[in-house]
Amino acid sequence: MFSSDKTKLYYPKEEESYYSGGYPVFPGGGYPAPQGAYQGGQPPPPQSAYQGAPPPQGGYPAGATPGYPGGQPTQGYPQPGAPQGGYPSAPPAGAYQGAGAPPAGAYQGPGAPSAGVPGAPPQGNAPPQYQGEMPGDDVDDNPNAAPQQATAPPLEKMDNIGGYSNIGFSAAMLPPPSYDEAMKGPPPERQNISNVPTITEQDAREALLKHVAENCCYGKGAAEDLNFLDLKSTSAFHYTLETFAEGRQTAWAYEPYTGQTIDGPMNGTAPGPWDIPAQASALFQNQKIDVEVPHTASVKPCHTCFSTGYIRCHRCLGRGRVRCNWCHGSGHRTVHRGGDHHRERCTWCHGNGRRRCDTCHGCGSVTCTSCMGYRQLKCYIKLSILWTNHVVDHIVERTPLPDHLIRGVSGQTAFEETYQRVWPIQHFPDAEVNDASRNLIQTQQYPSERILQQRHRVRIVPVTQCMYKWKSKESDYFVYGFEHKVYAPNYPQQCCCGCSIL
């Protein structure tokens, strides 16, 4: 059939199939019959699909077949008998049967699993054709379509483990067991606090010149020519309290069952969450480890794919094909050649209007995201142990210097103690430091964590207020810390000659 002398269109006959590049063209622009779909005559049951209940006594009635009551197949794809979104009424062959003894060939206890355990991914080069319900409309090709996320198994399917009731898949903090009070007896003897060194005018000038050199727009003339009026040396006190505590969380966890060893309740009673020994690698550092609670593991059929290993493709929604983006599903494109418009068959989809899905390679199904194709899940209780170093501090600084600058410089450690529980400081010359120590120690209580160690210290940071005069103008700046850091917000030459401020 020809539409013009310049444009040649080929329409295959209804009884023929025209193949070009491996993609068939079908009359009416419809989909090809997928693998496993009803082709006329006696419909075979879909692969890995639920086959329905056992036949009644005396066999099926005349004209009826298993899975197709009344002898009439459903329209389109065969419908599996398993309810959508739940476990099938009869689990697939080889799957875990629930309470009682596992089926023959399944894992029977500790050690290596026996041969034939249903834990390996399905065999073959391509997944089976998707057998679920299909939408009726075409699907645009969206390479950025998000895959289905792995979901946790139903909580009611989890085993009842003694001492671990009312836990879910989200971690929950557990209160620690009671322990003896560590603050019995008098506090230890403490030494007197020594003074920190002061700086000279030469030290103050060199610190200011270094500060000016670190700022490209600052002029150094004022730092070189200023006259010091006075140096007021004071001390800032930095009190720090560290509480190193341990917290424990429990939650159900799952992973694909690939034949690994299963330590289940048959091996003994599961220990309590605080009975499992664990030790931090270092004190006063945040750490976390995850531990499988012994004797809590079991094997469950995958709830996402009903133990088939595959789910519907998220890109083509199970069709195996998507609408061609080059011709927008029409199968033809209009091109301009020689001054005329020509309607030609799309070379990208070979005139079919649809292309094979690149994600599932035309099968309509992809590997299950929950079991990764292994069809079964290992479920167990995971214990998360968190070591947290809680740090609180208090700064005593009575000059215009901002308090937060004291945290970033070094000073003289005048006092430091480490015990399971520390006593408040009472002998420091500054009463505000003693009050801060008492208040912070009283507030550092963690009911859901076990306190392992506490450490508190007092640092004395030198602070010098430098009063100076330059060109009949008086101002000041601060030199603080053993690094001789400078805080000079009123420096007179903050914009040197030739520098423009945008």
XYZ file of C-alpha atoms in Angstrom:
502
model
C 0.000 0.000 0.000
C 1.459 3.357 -1.086
C 0.455 6.800 0.111
C 2.513 8.741 -2.487
C 5.303 8.300 -4.961
C 7.899 9.419 -2.400
C 6.634 7.707 0.670
C 6.337 3.971 0.878
C 4.558 2.347 3.780
C 4.378 -1.335 4.399
C 1.522 -2.861 6.339
C 1.866 -6.608 6.956
C -1.018 -8.946 6.497
C -2.948 -10.094 9.518
C -1.762 -13.667 9.158
C 1.904 -12.628 8.780
C 4.419 -11.150 11.183
C 6.987 -8.719 9.913
C 10.261 -8.725 11.810
C 12.880 -6.050 11.464
C 15.770 -5.986 13.854
C 14.224 -8.573 16.126
C 11.078 -6.573 16.984
C 7.778 -7.845 15.528
C 5.189 -5.475 14.058
C 1.636 -6.433 14.992
C -1.586 -5.296 13.350
C -3.456 -2.473 14.988
C -0.419 -1.308 16.993
C -1.284 -3.674 19.850
C 1.035 -5.561 22.153
C 2.399 -8.969 21.217
C 1.093 -11.854 23.256
C 3.531 -12.166 26.197
C 5.130 -15.377 27.277
C 2.801 -17.484 29.316
C -0.315 -15.562 28.178
C -3.438 -17.295 26.976
C -3.052 -18.306 23.309
C -6.299 -20.164 22.815
C -7.286 -23.671 23.758
C -6.373 -25.066 27.109
C -4.538 -22.306 29.084
C -1.508 -23.546 31.000
C -1.035 -22.311 34.576
C 1.527 -19.482 34.907
C 5.033 -20.258 36.085
C 5.589 -19.938 39.852
C 1.983 -18.804 40.267
C -0.334 -20.125 42.879
C -2.204 -23.094 41.468
C -5.302 -22.843 43.580
C -6.707 -25.224 46.178
C -6.511 -29.033 45.699
C -9.269 -30.499 43.529
C -12.462 -31.521 45.285
C -13.445 -35.113 45.865
C -14.261 -36.816 42.594
C -12.183 -34.429 40.472
C -13.176 -31.188 38.804
C -16.587 -30.822 37.171
C -16.915 -31.289 33.466
C -15.368 -28.439 31.494
C -13.516 -27.002 34.491
C -9.760 -26.860 34.939
C -7.649 -25.999 37.977
C -7.326 -22.225 38.379
C -10.104 -21.505 35.853
C -13.509 -22.189 37.385
C -16.177 -23.108 34.899
C -13.640 -23.913 32.231
C -13.361 -20.255 31.076
C -10.005 -18.548 31.322
C -9.788 -14.940 32.463
C -9.203 -12.195 29.900
C -5.602 -11.271 29.099
C -3.016 -12.672 31.470
C -3.846 -15.595 33.748
C -4.617 -14.363 37.247
C -2.725 -16.082 40.065
C -4.809 -17.319 42.914
C -2.726 -15.648 45.636
C -4.341 -12.516 47.083
C -2.621 -9.232 46.216
C -0.284 -7.805 48.867
C -0.408 -10.750 51.265
C 0.978 -14.211 51.785
C -0.609 -16.902 49.576
C -3.095 -19.179 51.254
C -0.785 -22.085 50.386
C 2.952 -21.262 50.367
C 4.983 -22.181 47.312
C 6.822 -25.442 47.195
C 9.955 -25.446 49.276
C 9.015 -22.343 51.279
C 8.970 -22.143 55.049
C 5.699 -23.591 56.365
C 5.466 -21.636 59.623
C 5.453 -23.297 63.031
C 6.601 -26.871 63.328
C 9.262 -28.779 61.436
C 10.632 -27.221 58.246
C 10.064 -29.053 54.951
C 12.388 -31.723 53.651
C 15.581 -30.275 52.251
C 15.340 -27.047 54.240
C 17.759 -26.005 56.940
C 17.454 -28.310 59.948
C 19.842 -26.839 62.502
C 23.337 -25.492 63.021
C 26.057 -26.131 60.528
C 26.077 -26.092 56.769
C 22.665 -26.285 55.045
C 21.881 -29.451 53.183
C 21.889 -29.657 49.397
C 18.758 -28.506 47.695
C 17.808 -25.832 50.240
C 15.538 -23.316 48.516
C 17.953 -20.424 48.954
C 19.611 -20.075 45.557
C 18.289 -17.533 43.059
C 16.143 -18.837 40.195
C 18.058 -20.490 37.406
C 18.074 -19.287 33.814
C 19.289 -16.342 31.789
C 16.137 -14.251 32.047
C 13.416 -13.869 34.664
C 9.993 -15.375 33.953
C 7.305 -13.316 32.281
C 5.419 -11.231 34.803
C 2.091 -12.894 35.633
C 0.350 -10.171 37.622
C -2.416 -7.799 36.670
C -1.561 -5.449 33.803
C -2.762 -1.855 33.377
C -4.459 -1.102 30.098
C -2.582 2.018 28.943
C 0.838 2.427 27.417
C 3.733 3.501 29.583
C 6.155 6.289 28.671
C 9.806 5.347 28.766
C 11.211 6.877 31.947
C 14.804 5.783 32.627
C 14.706 7.612 35.962
C 11.781 5.622 37.346
C 12.550 4.715 40.948
C 12.723 0.983 41.677
C 10.574 -0.528 44.359
C 12.173 -0.199 47.772
C 12.744 -3.218 49.957
C 10.100 -3.528 52.662
C 10.191 -5.261 56.009
C 8.280 -8.516 56.446
C 4.935 -8.396 58.286
C 5.563 -8.082 62.002
C 2.983 -10.758 62.819
C 5.116 -13.291 60.909
C 8.081 -12.819 63.254
C 8.814 -15.412 65.931
C 8.054 -14.752 69.581
C 11.442 -14.532 71.333
C 11.470 -14.487 75.109
C 12.715 -11.180 76.520
C 12.241 -9.365 73.184
C 8.514 -8.765 73.031
C 6.944 -5.631 71.543
C 9.851 -4.784 69.278
C 9.509 -3.796 65.628
C 11.821 -2.999 62.740
C 12.669 0.444 64.157
C 15.287 0.539 66.904
C 14.199 1.432 70.446
C 16.419 2.380 73.374
C 16.536 -0.035 76.303
C 17.039 1.123 79.909
C 20.194 -0.300 81.454
C 20.104 -2.552 84.522
C 20.601 -0.974 87.916
C 24.192 -0.648 89.116
C 25.864 0.405 92.356
C 26.359 4.048 93.159
C 29.967 4.984 92.379
C 30.145 8.124 94.522
C 30.714 6.464 97.882
C 33.289 7.936 100.203
C 35.006 11.334 100.176
C 36.387 12.965 97.008
C 40.108 12.542 96.299
C 42.716 15.060 97.396
C 43.213 17.879 94.928
C 46.232 20.090 94.287
C 46.264 23.863 94.267
C 45.707 25.787 91.046
C 48.787 27.498 89.585
C 48.807 30.766 87.655
C 49.355 31.076 83.901
C 52.152 33.144 82.315
C 51.573 36.686 81.023
C 52.788 38.359 77.802
C 54.987 41.390 77.171
C 54.515 44.355 74.806
C 56.806 42.703 72.262
C 54.658 39.552 72.336
C 51.513 41.655 71.911
C 52.946 43.547 68.901
C 54.175 40.367 67.168
C 50.765 38.719 67.677
C 49.043 41.737 66.072
C 51.455 41.768 63.097
C 50.781 38.079 62.498
C 47.039 38.713 62.636
C 47.370 41.566 60.101
C 49.400 39.344 57.747
C 46.593 36.759 57.731
C 44.122 39.390 56.452
C 44.968 40.573 52.956
C 43.141 43.906 53.273
C 44.705 44.947 56.568
C 47.490 47.518 56.603
C 50.471 46.845 58.866
C 51.367 50.491 59.495
C 49.186 50.793 62.571
C 50.569 47.586 64.075
C 54.155 48.807 63.609
C 53.666 52.404 64.866
C 51.068 52.132 67.648
C 52.013 53.039 71.238
C 50.865 50.761 74.044
C 49.103 52.450 76.924
C 48.471 49.432 79.118
C 48.375 45.603 79.088
C 45.680 44.070 81.280
C 46.355 40.370 81.757
C 43.460 38.201 82.941
C 42.543 34.509 82.806
C 39.519 32.788 81.291
C 38.383 29.520 82.859
C 37.008 26.720 80.683
C 35.309 23.891 82.607
C 34.471 20.738 80.596
C 32.514 17.663 81.707
C 32.551 14.512 79.549
C 30.201 11.595 80.202
C 30.974 8.400 78.285
C 27.793 6.304 78.221
C 26.610 3.121 76.528
C 23.148 2.678 75.022
C 21.586 -0.422 73.469
C 18.796 -0.754 70.903
C 17.034 -3.833 69.552
C 14.990 -4.273 66.400
C 14.052 -6.954 63.923
C 16.320 -7.154 60.871
C 16.265 -9.207 57.697
C 18.572 -10.091 54.825
C 18.417 -12.470 51.842
C 18.815 -16.080 52.887
C 21.663 -17.461 50.792
C 22.281 -20.627 52.777
C 24.163 -19.067 55.688
C 24.129 -20.629 59.124
C 20.894 -20.103 61.058
C 21.227 -19.766 64.823
C 17.600 -20.202 65.869
C 15.684 -20.880 69.088
C 16.409 -24.587 68.676
C 19.969 -23.869 69.850
C 18.983 -22.356 73.187
C 17.391 -19.375 74.895
C 18.256 -15.944 73.571
C 20.329 -13.841 76.032
C 19.042 -10.495 77.248
C 20.116 -7.326 75.449
C 22.352 -6.234 78.343
C 23.750 -9.765 78.857
C 25.679 -9.765 75.557
C 29.299 -8.728 76.265
C 30.693 -5.802 74.295
C 33.519 -3.357 74.948
C 34.358 -0.023 73.350
C 37.668 0.216 71.537
C 38.476 3.584 73.155
C 37.029 5.762 75.904
C 35.394 9.144 75.286
C 34.895 8.480 71.555
C 31.600 7.946 69.720
C 31.292 4.398 68.381
C 28.626 1.971 67.169
C 28.487 -1.751 66.433
C 25.656 -4.082 65.363
C 25.398 -7.600 66.768
C 23.023 -10.440 65.883
C 21.337 -11.634 69.053
C 22.134 -15.355 69.415
C 19.330 -17.912 68.977
C 16.849 -15.477 67.320
C 17.295 -16.233 63.600
C 14.769 -17.982 61.343
C 14.054 -18.406 57.632
C 10.880 -16.886 56.181
C 9.452 -16.833 52.649
C 9.881 -13.486 50.946
C 6.725 -11.435 51.415
C 7.427 -9.079 48.518
C 7.657 -11.582 45.648
C 5.770 -14.498 47.248
C 8.971 -16.569 47.083
C 9.300 -16.268 43.301
C 12.423 -14.101 43.310
C 10.959 -11.515 40.919
C 8.646 -8.522 41.058
C 7.002 -6.377 38.419
C 9.345 -4.060 36.545
C 9.032 -0.489 37.806
C 9.868 1.018 34.411
C 7.410 -0.755 32.113
C 4.954 -1.822 34.861
C 5.209 -5.437 33.793
C 4.523 -5.003 30.055
C 8.052 -5.661 28.845
C 7.750 -2.745 26.405
C 7.450 1.021 26.638
C 6.235 3.717 24.289
C 8.922 4.883 21.875
C 10.046 8.390 22.757
C 11.422 9.047 19.264
C 8.084 8.727 17.440
C 5.822 9.184 20.505
C 4.295 5.754 19.953
C 3.037 6.354 16.377
C 5.642 4.192 14.670
C 6.362 6.882 12.063
C 8.156 10.197 11.861
C 7.842 13.148 9.522
C 11.138 14.290 8.025
C 11.947 17.195 5.721
C 13.970 16.195 2.685
C 14.326 17.905 -0.690
C 11.890 20.626 0.248
C 9.057 18.159 0.974
C 7.797 16.436 4.115
C 8.014 12.673 4.091
C 6.383 10.270 6.517
C 8.777 7.424 7.222
C 8.812 4.478 9.525
C 10.605 5.089 12.845
C 14.020 3.447 12.750
C 14.281 3.397 16.533
C 11.266 1.143 17.144
C 11.058 -0.278 13.580
C 7.576 1.119 13.125
C 6.055 -0.685 16.089
C 5.634 2.393 18.291
C 7.042 0.514 21.264
C 10.470 -0.560 22.349
C 11.743 -3.308 24.557
C 12.197 -2.193 28.174
C 15.906 -1.801 28.927
C 15.440 -2.458 32.640
C 13.806 -5.900 32.459
C 14.950 -6.696 28.883
C 11.361 -7.346 27.807
C 10.497 -9.854 30.523
C 8.262 -7.538 32.558
C 9.867 -8.547 35.852
C 13.047 -7.710 37.759
C 14.888 -9.207 40.694
C 13.071 -8.778 43.996
C 14.554 -5.948 46.045
C 13.828 -7.646 49.372
C 15.298 -11.119 48.847
C 17.571 -10.214 45.878
C 16.204 -13.190 43.973
C 16.882 -15.825 46.657
C 13.164 -16.190 47.470
C 13.689 -16.442 51.248
C 14.714 -14.085 54.040
C 16.783 -14.586 57.126
C 15.051 -12.737 59.978
C 16.800 -12.074 63.275
C 16.954 -9.578 66.133
C 19.726 -7.018 65.730
C 21.326 -5.402 68.763
C 22.853 -1.975 68.135
C 25.351 -0.819 70.758
C 26.135 2.904 70.788
C 28.870 4.517 72.828
C 28.318 8.269 73.090
C 30.574 10.899 74.613
C 28.317 13.629 76.011
C 30.237 16.894 76.388
C 29.055 19.991 78.263
C 31.121 22.981 79.279
C 31.046 26.386 80.945
C 33.289 29.400 80.237
C 34.093 32.137 82.712
C 35.450 35.168 80.863
C 34.896 38.725 82.125
C 36.253 40.845 79.265
C 34.531 41.914 76.001
C 36.225 38.965 74.278
C 33.494 36.578 72.941
C 33.307 33.432 75.068
C 33.199 30.973 72.156
C 36.752 31.962 71.116
C 38.103 30.356 74.280
C 37.061 26.862 73.090
C 39.318 27.016 70.039
C 42.633 27.774 71.752
C 44.850 25.908 74.154
C 45.571 26.793 77.739
C 46.973 25.388 80.901
C 45.160 22.335 82.276
C 44.895 23.243 85.928
C 42.732 20.324 87.015
C 41.586 16.971 85.567
C 39.904 13.867 87.042
C 38.534 10.627 85.530
C 36.270 8.293 87.489
C 33.136 6.276 86.883
C 31.415 9.141 88.708
C 33.190 12.425 89.392
C 32.681 14.698 92.374
C 31.934 18.412 91.890
C 34.830 20.822 92.139
C 34.845 22.762 95.404
C 38.417 24.069 95.742
C 38.769 26.259 92.654
C 39.578 29.926 93.406
C 36.740 31.155 91.190
C 33.347 30.411 92.761
C 31.569 30.485 89.387
C 33.609 27.478 88.231
C 32.657 25.546 91.376
C 28.964 26.327 90.860
C 29.113 25.335 87.192
C 30.750 22.014 88.084
C 28.066 21.179 90.631
C 25.166 22.123 88.323
C 26.465 20.277 85.261
C 27.199 17.071 87.165
C 23.689 17.071 88.617
C 22.069 17.539 85.192
C 24.080 14.862 83.364
C 21.705 11.962 83.940
C 20.875 9.467 81.166
C 18.145 6.990 82.193
C 18.335 5.015 78.929
C 22.134 4.693 78.962
C 24.718 3.161 81.231
C 27.413 5.640 82.298
C 30.854 4.024 81.992
C 33.245 6.894 82.724
C 33.200 10.599 83.498
C 35.991 13.100 83.064
C 36.115 16.788 83.931
C 38.856 19.364 83.624
C 39.527 23.071 84.066
C 41.669 24.928 81.557
C 43.083 28.368 82.300
C 43.378 30.389 79.086
C 45.437 33.612 79.240
C 43.683 36.727 77.920
C 45.439 40.100 77.560
C 43.623 43.323 76.742
C 46.082 45.586 74.910
C 45.295 49.315 75.196
C 47.068 51.430 72.540
C 47.091 54.835 70.811
C 47.659 55.463 67.086
C 47.325 58.874 65.390
C 45.624 60.421 68.405
C 43.040 57.612 68.440
C 42.816 55.197 71.339
C 41.577 51.623 70.953
C 42.298 48.092 72.115
C 42.587 44.487 70.963
C 42.838 41.104 72.704
C 45.545 38.434 72.663
C 44.334 35.091 73.998
C 45.463 31.473 74.260
C 48.927 29.960 74.125
C 48.777 30.427 70.321
C 48.528 34.225 70.838
C 45.398 34.555 68.765
C 44.205 38.117 68.202
C 40.709 39.562 68.345
C 40.821 43.123 66.963
C 37.395 44.255 65.701
C 38.420 47.943 65.909
C 41.738 47.734 64.072
C 42.189 51.148 62.364
C 43.618 49.937 59.003
C 41.170 47.237 57.984
C 41.130 48.463 54.358
C 44.592 49.206 52.955
C 45.303 51.723 50.172
C 44.115 50.603 46.730
C 41.639 47.998 48.052
C 38.042 48.585 47.062
C 35.177 47.105 49.018
C 32.458 45.699 46.785
